[in-house]
GROMACS .gro file of C-alpha atoms in nm:
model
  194
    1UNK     CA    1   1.660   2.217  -0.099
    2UNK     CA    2   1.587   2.181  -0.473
    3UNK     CA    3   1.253   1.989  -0.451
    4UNK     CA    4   1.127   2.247  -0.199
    5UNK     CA    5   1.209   2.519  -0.436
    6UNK     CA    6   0.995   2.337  -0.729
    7UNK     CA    7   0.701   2.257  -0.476
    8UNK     CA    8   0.429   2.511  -0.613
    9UNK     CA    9   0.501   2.339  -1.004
   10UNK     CA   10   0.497   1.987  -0.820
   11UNK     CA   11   0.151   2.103  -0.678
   12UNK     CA   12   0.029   2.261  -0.955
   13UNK     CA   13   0.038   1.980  -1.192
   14UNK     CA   14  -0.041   1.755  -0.952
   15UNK     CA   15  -0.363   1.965  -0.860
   16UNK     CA   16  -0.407   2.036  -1.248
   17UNK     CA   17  -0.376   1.666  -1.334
   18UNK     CA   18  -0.683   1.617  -1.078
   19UNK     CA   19  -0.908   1.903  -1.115
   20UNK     CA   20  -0.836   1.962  -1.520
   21UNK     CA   21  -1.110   1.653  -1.615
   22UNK     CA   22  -1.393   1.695  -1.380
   23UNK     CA   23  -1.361   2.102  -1.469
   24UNK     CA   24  -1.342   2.024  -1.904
   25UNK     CA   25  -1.657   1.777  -1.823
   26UNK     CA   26  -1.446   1.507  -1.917
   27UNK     CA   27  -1.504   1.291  -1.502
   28UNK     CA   28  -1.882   1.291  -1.622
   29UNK     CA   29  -1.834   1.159  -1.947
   30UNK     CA   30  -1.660   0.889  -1.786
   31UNK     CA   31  -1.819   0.829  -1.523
   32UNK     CA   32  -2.149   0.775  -1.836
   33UNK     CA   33  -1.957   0.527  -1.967
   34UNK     CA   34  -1.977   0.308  -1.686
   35UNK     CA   35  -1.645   0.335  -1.573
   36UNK     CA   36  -1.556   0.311  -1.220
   37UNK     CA   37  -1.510   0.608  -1.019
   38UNK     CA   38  -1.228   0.434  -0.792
   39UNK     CA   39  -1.076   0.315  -1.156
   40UNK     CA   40  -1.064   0.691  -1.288
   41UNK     CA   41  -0.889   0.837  -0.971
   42UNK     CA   42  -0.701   0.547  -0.939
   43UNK     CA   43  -0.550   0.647  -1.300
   44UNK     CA   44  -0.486   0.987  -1.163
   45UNK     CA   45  -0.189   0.885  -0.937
   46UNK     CA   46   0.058   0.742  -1.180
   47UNK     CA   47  -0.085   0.993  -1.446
   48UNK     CA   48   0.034   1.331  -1.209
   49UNK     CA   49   0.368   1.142  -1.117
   50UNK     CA   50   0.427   1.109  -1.456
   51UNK     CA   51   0.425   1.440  -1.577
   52UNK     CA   52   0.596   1.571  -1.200
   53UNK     CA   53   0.867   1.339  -1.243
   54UNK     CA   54   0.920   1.411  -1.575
   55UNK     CA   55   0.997   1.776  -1.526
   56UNK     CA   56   1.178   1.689  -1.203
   57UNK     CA   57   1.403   1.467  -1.367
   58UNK     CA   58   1.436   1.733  -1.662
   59UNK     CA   59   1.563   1.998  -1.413
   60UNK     CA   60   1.798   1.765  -1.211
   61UNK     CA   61   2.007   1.644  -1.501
   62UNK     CA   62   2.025   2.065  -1.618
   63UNK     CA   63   2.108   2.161  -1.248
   64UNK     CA   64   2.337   1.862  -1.281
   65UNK     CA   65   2.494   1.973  -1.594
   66UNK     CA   66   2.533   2.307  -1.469
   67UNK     CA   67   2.710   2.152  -1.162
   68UNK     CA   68   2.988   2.043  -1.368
   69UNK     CA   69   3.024   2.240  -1.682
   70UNK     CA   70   3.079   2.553  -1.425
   71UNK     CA   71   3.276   2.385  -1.190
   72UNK     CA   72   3.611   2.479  -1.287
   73UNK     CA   73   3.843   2.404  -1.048
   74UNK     CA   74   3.587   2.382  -0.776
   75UNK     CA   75   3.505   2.042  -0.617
   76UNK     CA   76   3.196   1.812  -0.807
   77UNK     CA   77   2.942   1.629  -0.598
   78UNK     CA   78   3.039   1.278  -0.644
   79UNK     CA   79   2.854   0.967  -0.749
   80UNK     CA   80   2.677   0.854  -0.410
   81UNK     CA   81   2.598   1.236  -0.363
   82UNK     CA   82   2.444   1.285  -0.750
   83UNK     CA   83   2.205   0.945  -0.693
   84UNK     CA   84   2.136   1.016  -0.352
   85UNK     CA   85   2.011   1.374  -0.450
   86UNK     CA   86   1.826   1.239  -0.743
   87UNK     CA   87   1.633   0.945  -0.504
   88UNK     CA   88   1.570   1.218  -0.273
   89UNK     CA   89   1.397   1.442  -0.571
   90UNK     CA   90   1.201   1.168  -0.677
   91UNK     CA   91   1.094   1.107  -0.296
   92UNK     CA   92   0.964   1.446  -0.237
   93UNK     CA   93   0.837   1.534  -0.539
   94UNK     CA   94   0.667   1.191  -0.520
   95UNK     CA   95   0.532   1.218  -0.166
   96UNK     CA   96   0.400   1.592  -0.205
   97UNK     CA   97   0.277   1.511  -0.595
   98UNK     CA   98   0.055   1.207  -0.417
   99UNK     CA   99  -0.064   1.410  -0.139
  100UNK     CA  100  -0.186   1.694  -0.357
  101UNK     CA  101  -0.399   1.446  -0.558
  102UNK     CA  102  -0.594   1.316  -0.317
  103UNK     CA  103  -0.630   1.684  -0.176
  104UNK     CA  104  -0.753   1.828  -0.480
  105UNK     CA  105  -0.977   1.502  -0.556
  106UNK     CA  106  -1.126   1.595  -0.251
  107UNK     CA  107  -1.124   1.973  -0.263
  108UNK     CA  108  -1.224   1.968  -0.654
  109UNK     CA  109  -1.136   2.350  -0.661
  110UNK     CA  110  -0.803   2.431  -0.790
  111UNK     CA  111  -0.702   2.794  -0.678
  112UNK     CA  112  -0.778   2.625  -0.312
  113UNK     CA  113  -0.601   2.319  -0.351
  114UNK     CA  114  -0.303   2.478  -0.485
  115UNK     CA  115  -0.336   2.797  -0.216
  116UNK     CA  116  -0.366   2.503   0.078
  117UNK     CA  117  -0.091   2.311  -0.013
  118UNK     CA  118   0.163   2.522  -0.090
  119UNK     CA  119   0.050   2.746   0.237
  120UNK     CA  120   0.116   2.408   0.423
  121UNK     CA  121   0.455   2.313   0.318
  122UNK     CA  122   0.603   2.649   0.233
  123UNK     CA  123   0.445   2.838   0.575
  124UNK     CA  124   0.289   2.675   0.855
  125UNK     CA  125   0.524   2.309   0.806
  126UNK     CA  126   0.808   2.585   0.914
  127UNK     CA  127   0.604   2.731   1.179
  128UNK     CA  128   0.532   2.397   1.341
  129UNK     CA  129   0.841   2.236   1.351
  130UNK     CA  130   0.996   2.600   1.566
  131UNK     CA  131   0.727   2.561   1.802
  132UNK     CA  132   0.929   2.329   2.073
  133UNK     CA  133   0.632   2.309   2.314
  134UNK     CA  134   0.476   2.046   2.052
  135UNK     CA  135   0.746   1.786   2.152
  136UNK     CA  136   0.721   1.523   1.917
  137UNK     CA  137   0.411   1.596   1.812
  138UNK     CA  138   0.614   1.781   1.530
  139UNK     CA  139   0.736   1.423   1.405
  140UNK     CA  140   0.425   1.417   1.210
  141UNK     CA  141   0.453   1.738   1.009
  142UNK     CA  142   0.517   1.562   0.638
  143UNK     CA  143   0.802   1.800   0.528
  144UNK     CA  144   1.010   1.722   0.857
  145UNK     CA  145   0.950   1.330   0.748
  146UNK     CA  146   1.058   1.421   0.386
  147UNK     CA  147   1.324   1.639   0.497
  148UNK     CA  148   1.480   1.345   0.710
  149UNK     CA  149   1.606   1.175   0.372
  150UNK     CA  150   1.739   1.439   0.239
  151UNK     CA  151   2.114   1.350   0.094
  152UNK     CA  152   2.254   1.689   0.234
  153UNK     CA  153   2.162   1.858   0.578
  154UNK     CA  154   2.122   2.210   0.564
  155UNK     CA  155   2.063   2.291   0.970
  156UNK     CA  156   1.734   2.380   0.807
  157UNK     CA  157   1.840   2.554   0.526
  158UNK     CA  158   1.614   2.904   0.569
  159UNK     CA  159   1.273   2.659   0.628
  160UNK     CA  160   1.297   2.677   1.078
  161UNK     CA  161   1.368   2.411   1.255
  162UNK     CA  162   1.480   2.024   1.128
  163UNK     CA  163   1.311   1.808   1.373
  164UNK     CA  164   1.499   1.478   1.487
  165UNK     CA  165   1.352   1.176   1.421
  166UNK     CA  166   1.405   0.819   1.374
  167UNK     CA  167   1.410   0.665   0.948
  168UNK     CA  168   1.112   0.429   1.100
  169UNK     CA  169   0.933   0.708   1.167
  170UNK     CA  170   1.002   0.936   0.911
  171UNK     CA  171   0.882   0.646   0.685
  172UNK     CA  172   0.554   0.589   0.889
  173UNK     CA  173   0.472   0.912   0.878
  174UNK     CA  174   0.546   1.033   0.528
  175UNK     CA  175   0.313   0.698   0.471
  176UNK     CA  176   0.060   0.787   0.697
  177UNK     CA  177  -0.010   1.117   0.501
  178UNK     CA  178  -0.076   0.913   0.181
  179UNK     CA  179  -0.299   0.682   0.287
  180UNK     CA  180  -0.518   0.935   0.443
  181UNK     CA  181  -0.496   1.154   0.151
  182UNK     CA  182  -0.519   0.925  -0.123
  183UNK     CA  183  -0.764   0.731   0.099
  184UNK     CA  184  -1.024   1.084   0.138
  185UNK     CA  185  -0.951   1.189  -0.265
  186UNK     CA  186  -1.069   0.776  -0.334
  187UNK     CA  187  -1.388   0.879  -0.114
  188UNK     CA  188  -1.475   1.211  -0.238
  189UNK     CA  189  -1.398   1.121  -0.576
  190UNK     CA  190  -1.671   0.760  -0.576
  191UNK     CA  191  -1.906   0.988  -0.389
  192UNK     CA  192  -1.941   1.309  -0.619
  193UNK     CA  193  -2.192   1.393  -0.832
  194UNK     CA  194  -2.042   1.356  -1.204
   0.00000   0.00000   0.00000
């Protein structure tokens, strides 16, 4: 899928968008100033979606104009399909953008945030949802959630396995993963030393 394929730029802007001000000196300047340390990685979230989403949504509409200006007499993905995909983008790049801020709040080292999270999701996510013998416990492995959305159904597309699962639960657990990640990056970010 698309937004798989642009996972290590989601996570490195995401993970560059975390680590980039405490590494420049610029977390203890603020942190001086009185500011609050929940308030600065608070502004981190919307800051890294921001610039994910805005490349995301950069590369859609050129994929998407590619899509059509070569189509020549070959069928065009129609309307419902072209939203769908784009909702979907914005979902995964979304979800996986969030997670990797909280991870690198709470890792504060780049090369390992951006090594662990794209190891994850790119390697053992793939691994863990072709091991059978886990049963459902592969429900909660955050790019089978994610992938459960997904407009167009690839039999797993190259990636292993697509594990069945309910929307409910896809939803719980794709939500589960960012409140425990944004919920440790909060922690580790209001208990480091500026």
């Amino acid at each position: 899928l698309g937004s798989f394929a642009a996972l290590p730029l989601v996570v490195a802007h995401s993970v560059e968008a975390v680590t980039g001000d405490a590494s420049a000196g610029v977390f203890r300047v603020l942190v001086v100033t009185g500011r609050s340390r929940l308030a600065l990685f608070a502004t981190r979230v919307p800051a890294a979606l921001a610039l994910c989403w805005s490349v995301m949504i950069s590369g859609y509409l050129l994929v998407l104009l590619g899509a059509f200006a070569f189509a020549s007499s070959l069928p065009t993905p129609d309307t419902a399909l072209v939203l769908n995909g784009f909702a979907f983008t914005l979902l995964s790049t979304g979800v996986v953008c969030v997670v990797a801020v909280g991870f690198a709040s709470l890792t504060t080292s780049k090369p390992a945030a951006i090594t662990a999270l794209i190891g994850w999701q790119l390697v053992a996510s793939p691994l863990i949802a072709n091991i059978g013998s886990l049963g459902s416990g592969r429900d909660a492995v955050l790019s089978q959630a994610i992938v459960h959305f997904s407009p167009v159904h690839t039999g797993g597309g190259g990636r292993g396995a697509i594990v069945t699962m309910s929307q409910g639960t896809g939803l719980l657990v794709i939500v589960a993963w960012l409140a425990v990640f944004l919920a440790l990056g909060a922690w580790r970010t209001r208990t480091m030393d500026a």
